[in-house]
CSV table of N, CA and C in Angstrom, one decimal:
chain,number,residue,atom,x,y,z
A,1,UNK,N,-5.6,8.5,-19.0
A,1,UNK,CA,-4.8,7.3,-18.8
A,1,UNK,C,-4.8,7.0,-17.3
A,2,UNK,N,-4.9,5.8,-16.9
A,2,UNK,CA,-5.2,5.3,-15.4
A,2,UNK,C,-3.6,5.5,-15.2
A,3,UNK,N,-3.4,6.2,-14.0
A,3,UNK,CA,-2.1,5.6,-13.2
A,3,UNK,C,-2.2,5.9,-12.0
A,4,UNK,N,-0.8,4.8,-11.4
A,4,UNK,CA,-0.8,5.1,-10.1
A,4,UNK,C,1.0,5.3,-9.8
A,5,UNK,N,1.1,5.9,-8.9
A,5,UNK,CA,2.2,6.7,-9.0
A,5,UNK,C,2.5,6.6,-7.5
A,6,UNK,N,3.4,5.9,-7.0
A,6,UNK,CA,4.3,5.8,-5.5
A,6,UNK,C,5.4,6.5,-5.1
A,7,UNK,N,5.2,7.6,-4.0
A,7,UNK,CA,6.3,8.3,-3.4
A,7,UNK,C,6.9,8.0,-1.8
A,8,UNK,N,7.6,8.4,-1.5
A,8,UNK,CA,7.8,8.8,-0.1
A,8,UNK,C,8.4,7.5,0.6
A,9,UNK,N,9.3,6.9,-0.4
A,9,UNK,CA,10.4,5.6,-0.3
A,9,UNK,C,11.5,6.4,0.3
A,10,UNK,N,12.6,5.7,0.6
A,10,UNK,CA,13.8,6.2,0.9
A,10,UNK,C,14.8,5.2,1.7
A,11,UNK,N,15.9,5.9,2.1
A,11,UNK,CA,16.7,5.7,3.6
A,11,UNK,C,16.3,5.8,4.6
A,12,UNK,N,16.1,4.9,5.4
A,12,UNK,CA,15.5,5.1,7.0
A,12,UNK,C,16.9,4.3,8.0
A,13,UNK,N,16.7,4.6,8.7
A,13,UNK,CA,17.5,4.0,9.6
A,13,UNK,C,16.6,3.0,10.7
A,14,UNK,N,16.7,1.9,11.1
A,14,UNK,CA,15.8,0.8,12.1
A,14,UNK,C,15.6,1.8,13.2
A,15,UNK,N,14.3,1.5,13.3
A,15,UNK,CA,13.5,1.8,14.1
A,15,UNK,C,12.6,3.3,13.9
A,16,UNK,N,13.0,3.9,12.8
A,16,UNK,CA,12.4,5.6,12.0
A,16,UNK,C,11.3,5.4,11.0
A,17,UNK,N,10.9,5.8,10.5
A,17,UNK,CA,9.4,6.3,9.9
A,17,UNK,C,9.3,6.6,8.6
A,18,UNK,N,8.7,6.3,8.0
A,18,UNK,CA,8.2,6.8,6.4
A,18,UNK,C,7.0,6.9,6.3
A,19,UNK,N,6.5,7.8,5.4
A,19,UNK,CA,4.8,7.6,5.0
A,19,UNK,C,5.1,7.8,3.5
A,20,UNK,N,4.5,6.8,2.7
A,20,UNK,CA,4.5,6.2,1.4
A,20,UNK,C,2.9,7.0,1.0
A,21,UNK,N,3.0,7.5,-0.5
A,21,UNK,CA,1.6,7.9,-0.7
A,21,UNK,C,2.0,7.3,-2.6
A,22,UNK,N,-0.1,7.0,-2.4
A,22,UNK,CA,-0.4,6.2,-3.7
A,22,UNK,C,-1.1,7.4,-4.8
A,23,UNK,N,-0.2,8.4,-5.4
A,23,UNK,CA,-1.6,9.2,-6.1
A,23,UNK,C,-1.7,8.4,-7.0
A,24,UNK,N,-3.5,9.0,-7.8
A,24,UNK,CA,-4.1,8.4,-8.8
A,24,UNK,C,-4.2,9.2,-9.6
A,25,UNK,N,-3.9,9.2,-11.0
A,25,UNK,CA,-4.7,9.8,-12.3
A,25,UNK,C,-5.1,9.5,-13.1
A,26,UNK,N,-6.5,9.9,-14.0
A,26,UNK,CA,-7.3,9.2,-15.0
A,26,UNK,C,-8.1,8.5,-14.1
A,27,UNK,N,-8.8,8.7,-13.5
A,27,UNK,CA,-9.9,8.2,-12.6
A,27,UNK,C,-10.0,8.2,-11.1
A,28,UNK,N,-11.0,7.8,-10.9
A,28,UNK,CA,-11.3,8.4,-9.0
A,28,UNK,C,-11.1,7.1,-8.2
A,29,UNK,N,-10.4,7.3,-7.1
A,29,UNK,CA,-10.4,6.0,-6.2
A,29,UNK,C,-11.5,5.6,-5.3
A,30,UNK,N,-12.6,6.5,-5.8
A,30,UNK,CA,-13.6,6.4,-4.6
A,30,UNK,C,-14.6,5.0,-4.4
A,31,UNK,N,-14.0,4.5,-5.6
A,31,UNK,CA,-14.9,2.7,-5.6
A,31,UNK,C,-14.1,1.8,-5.4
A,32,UNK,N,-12.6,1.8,-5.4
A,32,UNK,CA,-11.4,1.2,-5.3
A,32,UNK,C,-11.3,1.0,-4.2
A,33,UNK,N,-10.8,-0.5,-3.9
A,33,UNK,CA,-10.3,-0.9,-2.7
A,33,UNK,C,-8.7,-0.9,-2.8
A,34,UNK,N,-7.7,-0.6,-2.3
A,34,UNK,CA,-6.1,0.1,-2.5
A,34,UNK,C,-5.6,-0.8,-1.9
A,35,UNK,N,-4.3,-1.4,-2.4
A,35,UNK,CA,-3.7,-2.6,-1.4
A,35,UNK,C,-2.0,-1.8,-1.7
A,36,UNK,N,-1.6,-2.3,-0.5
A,36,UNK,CA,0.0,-2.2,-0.2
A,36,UNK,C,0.7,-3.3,-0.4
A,37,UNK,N,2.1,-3.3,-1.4
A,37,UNK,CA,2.4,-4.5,-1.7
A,37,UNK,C,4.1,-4.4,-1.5
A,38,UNK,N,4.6,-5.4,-1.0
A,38,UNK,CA,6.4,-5.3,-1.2
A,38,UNK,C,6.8,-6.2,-1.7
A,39,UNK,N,7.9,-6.4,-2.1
A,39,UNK,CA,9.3,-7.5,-3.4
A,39,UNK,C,10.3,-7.0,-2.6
A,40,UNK,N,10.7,-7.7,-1.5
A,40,UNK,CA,12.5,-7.7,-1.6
A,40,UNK,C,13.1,-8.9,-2.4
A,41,UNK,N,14.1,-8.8,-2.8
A,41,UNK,CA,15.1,-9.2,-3.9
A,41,UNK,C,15.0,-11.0,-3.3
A,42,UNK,N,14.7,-11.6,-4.2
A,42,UNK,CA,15.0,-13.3,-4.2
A,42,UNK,C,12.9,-13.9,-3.2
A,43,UNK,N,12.5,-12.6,-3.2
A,43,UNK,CA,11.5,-13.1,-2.5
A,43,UNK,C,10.2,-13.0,-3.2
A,44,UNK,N,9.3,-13.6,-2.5
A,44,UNK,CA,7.5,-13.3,-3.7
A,44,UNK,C,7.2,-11.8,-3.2
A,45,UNK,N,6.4,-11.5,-3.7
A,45,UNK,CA,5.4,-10.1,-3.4
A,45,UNK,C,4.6,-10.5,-2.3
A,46,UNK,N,4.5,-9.5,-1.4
A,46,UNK,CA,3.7,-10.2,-0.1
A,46,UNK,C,2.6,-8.9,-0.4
A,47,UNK,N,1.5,-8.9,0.3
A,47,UNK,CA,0.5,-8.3,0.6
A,47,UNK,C,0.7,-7.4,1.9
A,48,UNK,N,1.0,-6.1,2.4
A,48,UNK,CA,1.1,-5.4,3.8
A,48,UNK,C,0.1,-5.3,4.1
A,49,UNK,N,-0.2,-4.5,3.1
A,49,UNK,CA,-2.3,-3.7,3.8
A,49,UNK,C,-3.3,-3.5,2.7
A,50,UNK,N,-4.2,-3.3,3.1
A,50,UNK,CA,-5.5,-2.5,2.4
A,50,UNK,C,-6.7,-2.1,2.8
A,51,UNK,N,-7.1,-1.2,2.2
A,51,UNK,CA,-8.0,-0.5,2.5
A,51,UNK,C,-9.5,-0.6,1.9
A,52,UNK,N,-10.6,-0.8,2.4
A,52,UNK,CA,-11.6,-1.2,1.6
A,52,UNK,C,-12.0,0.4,1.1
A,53,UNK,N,-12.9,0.3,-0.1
A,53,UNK,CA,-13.6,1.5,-0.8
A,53,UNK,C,-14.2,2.4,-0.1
A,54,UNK,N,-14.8,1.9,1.2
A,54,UNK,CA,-15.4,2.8,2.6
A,54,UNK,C,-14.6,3.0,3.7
A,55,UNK,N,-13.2,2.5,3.6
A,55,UNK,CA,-12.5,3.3,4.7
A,55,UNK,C,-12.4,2.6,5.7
A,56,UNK,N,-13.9,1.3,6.3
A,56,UNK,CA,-14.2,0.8,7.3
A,56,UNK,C,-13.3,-0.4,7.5
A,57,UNK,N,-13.1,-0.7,6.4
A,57,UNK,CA,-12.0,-2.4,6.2
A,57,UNK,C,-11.1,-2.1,6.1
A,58,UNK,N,-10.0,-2.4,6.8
A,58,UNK,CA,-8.5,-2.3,6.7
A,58,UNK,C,-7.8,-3.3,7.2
A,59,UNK,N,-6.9,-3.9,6.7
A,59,UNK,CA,-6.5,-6.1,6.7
A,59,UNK,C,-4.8,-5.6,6.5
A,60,UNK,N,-4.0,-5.8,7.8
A,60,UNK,CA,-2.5,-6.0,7.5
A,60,UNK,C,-2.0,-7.4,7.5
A,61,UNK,N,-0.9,-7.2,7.3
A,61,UNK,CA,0.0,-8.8,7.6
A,61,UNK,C,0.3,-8.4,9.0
A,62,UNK,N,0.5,-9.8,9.8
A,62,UNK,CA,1.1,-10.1,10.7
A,62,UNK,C,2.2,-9.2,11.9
A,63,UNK,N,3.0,-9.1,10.3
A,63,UNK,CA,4.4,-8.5,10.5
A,63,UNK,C,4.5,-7.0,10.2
A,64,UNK,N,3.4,-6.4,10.6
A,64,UNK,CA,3.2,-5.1,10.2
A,64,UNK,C,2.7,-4.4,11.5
A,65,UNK,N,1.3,-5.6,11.9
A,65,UNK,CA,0.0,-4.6,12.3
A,65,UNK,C,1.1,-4.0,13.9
A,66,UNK,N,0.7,-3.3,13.9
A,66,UNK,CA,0.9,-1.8,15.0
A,66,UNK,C,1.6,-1.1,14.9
A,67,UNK,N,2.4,-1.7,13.3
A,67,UNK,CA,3.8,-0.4,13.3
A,67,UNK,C,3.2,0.2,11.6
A,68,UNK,N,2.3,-0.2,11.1
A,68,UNK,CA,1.9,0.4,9.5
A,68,UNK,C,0.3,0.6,10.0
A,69,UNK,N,0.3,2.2,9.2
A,69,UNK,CA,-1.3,2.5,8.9
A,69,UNK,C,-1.7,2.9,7.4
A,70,UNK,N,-3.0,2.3,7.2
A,70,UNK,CA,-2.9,2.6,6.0
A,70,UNK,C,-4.5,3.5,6.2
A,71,UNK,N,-4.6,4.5,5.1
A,71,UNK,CA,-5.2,5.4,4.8
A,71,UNK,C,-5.5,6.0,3.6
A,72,UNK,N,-7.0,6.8,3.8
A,72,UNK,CA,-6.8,6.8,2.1
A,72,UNK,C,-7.8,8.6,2.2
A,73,UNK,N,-7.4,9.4,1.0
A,73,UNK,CA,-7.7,10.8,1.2
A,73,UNK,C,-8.7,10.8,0.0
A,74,UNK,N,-9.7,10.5,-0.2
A,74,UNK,CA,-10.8,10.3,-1.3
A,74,UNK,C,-10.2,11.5,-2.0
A,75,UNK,N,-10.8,13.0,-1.6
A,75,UNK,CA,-10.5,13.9,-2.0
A,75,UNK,C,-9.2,14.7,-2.7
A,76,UNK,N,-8.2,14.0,-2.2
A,76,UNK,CA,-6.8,14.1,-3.1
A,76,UNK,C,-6.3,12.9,-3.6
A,77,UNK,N,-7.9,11.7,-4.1
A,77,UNK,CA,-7.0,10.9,-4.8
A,77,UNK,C,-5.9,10.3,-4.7
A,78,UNK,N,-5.9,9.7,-3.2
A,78,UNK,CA,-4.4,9.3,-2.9
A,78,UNK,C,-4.6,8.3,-1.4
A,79,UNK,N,-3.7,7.4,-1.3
A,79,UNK,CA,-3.4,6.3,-0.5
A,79,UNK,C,-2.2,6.3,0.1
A,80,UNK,N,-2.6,6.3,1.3
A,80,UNK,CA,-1.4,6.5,2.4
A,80,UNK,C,-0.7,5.1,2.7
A,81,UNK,N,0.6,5.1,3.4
A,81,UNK,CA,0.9,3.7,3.8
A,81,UNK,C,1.9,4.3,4.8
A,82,UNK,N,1.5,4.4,6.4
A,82,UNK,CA,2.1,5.3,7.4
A,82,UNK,C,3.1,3.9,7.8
A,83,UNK,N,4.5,4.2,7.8
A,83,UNK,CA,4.9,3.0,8.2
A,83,UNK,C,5.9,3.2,9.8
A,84,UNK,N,5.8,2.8,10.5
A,84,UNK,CA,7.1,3.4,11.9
A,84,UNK,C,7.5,2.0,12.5
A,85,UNK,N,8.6,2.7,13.1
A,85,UNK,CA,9.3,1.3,13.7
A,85,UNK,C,9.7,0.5,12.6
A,86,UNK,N,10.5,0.8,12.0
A,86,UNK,CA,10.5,0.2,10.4
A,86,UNK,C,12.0,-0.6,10.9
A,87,UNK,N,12.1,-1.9,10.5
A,87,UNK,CA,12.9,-3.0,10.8
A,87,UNK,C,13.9,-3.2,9.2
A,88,UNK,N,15.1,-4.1,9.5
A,88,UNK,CA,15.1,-4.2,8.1
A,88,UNK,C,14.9,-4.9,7.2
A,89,UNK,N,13.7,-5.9,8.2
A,89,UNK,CA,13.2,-6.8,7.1
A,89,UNK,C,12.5,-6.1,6.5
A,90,UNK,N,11.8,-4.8,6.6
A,90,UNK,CA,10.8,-4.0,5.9
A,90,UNK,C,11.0,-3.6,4.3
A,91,UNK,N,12.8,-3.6,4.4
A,91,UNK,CA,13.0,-2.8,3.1
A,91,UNK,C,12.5,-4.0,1.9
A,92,UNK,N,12.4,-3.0,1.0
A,92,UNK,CA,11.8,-3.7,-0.1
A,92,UNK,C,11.3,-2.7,-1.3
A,93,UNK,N,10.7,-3.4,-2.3
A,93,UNK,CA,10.2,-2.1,-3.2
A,93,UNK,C,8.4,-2.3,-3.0
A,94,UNK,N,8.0,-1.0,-2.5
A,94,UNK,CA,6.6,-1.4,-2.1
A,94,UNK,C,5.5,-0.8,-3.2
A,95,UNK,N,4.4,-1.3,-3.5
A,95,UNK,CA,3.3,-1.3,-4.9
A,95,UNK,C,2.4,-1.1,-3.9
A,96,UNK,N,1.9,-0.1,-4.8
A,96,UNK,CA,0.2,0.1,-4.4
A,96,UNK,C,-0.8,-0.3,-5.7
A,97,UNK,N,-1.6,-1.2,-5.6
A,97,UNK,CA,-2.8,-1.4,-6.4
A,97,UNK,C,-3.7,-1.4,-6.3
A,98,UNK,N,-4.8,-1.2,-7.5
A,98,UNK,CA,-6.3,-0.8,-7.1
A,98,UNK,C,-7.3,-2.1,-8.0
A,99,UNK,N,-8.3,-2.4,-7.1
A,99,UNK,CA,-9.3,-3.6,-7.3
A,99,UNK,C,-10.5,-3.2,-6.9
A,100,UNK,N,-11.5,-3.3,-7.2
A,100,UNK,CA,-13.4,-3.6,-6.9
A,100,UNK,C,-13.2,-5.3,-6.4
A,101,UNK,N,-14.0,-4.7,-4.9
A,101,UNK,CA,-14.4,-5.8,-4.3
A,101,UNK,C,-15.7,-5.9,-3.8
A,102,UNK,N,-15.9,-7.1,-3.3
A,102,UNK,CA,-17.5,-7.1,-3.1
A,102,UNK,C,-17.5,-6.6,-1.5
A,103,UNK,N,-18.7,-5.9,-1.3
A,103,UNK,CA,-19.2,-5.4,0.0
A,103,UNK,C,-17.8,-4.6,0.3
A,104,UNK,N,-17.5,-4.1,-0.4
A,104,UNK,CA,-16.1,-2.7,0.2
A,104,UNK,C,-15.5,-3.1,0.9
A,105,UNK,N,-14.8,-4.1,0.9
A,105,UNK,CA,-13.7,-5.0,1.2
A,105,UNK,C,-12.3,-5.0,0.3
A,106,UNK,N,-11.5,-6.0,0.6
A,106,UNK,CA,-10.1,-5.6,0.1
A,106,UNK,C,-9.3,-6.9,0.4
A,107,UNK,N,-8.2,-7.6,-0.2
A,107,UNK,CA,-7.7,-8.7,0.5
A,107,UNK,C,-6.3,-8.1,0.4
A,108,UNK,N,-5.3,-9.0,0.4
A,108,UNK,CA,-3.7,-8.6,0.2
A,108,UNK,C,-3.3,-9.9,-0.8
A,109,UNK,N,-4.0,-10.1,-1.6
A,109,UNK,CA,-3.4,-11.0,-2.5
A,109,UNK,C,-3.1,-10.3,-3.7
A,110,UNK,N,-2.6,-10.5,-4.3
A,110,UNK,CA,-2.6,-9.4,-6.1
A,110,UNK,C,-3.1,-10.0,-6.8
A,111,UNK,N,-3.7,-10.9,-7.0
A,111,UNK,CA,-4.8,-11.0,-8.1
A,111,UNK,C,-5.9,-10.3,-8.4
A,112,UNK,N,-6.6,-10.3,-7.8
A,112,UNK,CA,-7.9,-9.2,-7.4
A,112,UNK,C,-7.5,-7.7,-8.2
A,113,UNK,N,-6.3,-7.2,-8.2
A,113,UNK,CA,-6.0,-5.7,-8.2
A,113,UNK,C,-5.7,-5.5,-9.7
A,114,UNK,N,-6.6,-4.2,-10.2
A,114,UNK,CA,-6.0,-4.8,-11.7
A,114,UNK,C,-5.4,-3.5,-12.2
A,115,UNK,N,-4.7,-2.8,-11.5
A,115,UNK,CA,-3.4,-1.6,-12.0
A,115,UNK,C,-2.9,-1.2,-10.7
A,116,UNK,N,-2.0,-1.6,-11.1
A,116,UNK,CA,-0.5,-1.4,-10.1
A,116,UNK,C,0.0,-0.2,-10.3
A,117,UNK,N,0.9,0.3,-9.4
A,117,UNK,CA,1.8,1.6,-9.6
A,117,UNK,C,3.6,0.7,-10.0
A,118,UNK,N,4.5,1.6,-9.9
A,118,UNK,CA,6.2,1.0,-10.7
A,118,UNK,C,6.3,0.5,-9.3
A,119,UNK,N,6.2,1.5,-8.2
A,119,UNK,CA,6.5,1.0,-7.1
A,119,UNK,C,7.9,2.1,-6.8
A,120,UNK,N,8.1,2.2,-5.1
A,120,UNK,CA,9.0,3.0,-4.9
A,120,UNK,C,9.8,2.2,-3.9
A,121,UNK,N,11.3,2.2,-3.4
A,121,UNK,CA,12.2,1.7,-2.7
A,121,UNK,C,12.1,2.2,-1.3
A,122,UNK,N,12.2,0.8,-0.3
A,122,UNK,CA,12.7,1.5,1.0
A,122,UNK,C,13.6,1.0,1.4
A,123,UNK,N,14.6,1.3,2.1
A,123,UNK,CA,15.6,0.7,2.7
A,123,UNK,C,15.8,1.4,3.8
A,124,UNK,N,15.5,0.5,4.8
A,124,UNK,CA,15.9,0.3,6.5
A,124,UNK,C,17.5,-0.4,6.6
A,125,UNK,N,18.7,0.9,7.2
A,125,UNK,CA,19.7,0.5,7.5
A,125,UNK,C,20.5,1.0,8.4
A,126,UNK,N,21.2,1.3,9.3
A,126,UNK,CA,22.1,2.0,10.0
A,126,UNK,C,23.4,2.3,9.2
């Protein structure tokens, strides 16, 4: 059975660190392009990041790039989402999904992705 499975949410305090990881079971991520996704409460799902199936393509939002890395460990089946400097607009509940794209590319839209994980909590607060 395909899943995807989101850890390494939590309590942070502004301006501290998380690294969020995507494992996978019932199949291999190695053709998969992996996207990072957040929902805070009254708002749409935005797109953070992703990773294309070669590692070479990697697309943030705006409001991310130099404080989130995203990464991916073929070998353990799993997808990173390194996040620092974490604000409190960051908290949210964040999804990792997996899609085939053309030329090993990736977008941040969720259409394209066709199994999501439940998704894990972060909250940035003092």
């Amino acid at each position: 059975q395909l899943q995807l499975v989101e850890s390494g949410g939590g309590l942070v305090q502004p301006g501290g660190s998380l690294r969020l990881s995507c494992a996978a079971s019932g199949f291999t991520l190695d053709y998969y392009s992996i996207g990072w996704f957040r929902q805070a409460p009254g708002k749409e799902r935005e797109g953070v990041s992703c990773i294309g199936s070669k590692r070479d393509y990697t697309n943030y939002a705006d409001s991310v790039k130099g404080r989130f890395t995203i990464s991916r460990d073929n070998a353990k089946n799993t997808v990173y989402l390194q996040m620092n400097s974490l604000k409190p607009e960051d908290a949210a509940v964040y999804y990792c999904a997996v899609g085939r794209f053309a030329s090993s590319r990736c977008a941040r839209v969720p259409d394209p992705y066709s199994h999501w994980g439940r998704g894990t909590q972060v909250t940035v607060s003092s």
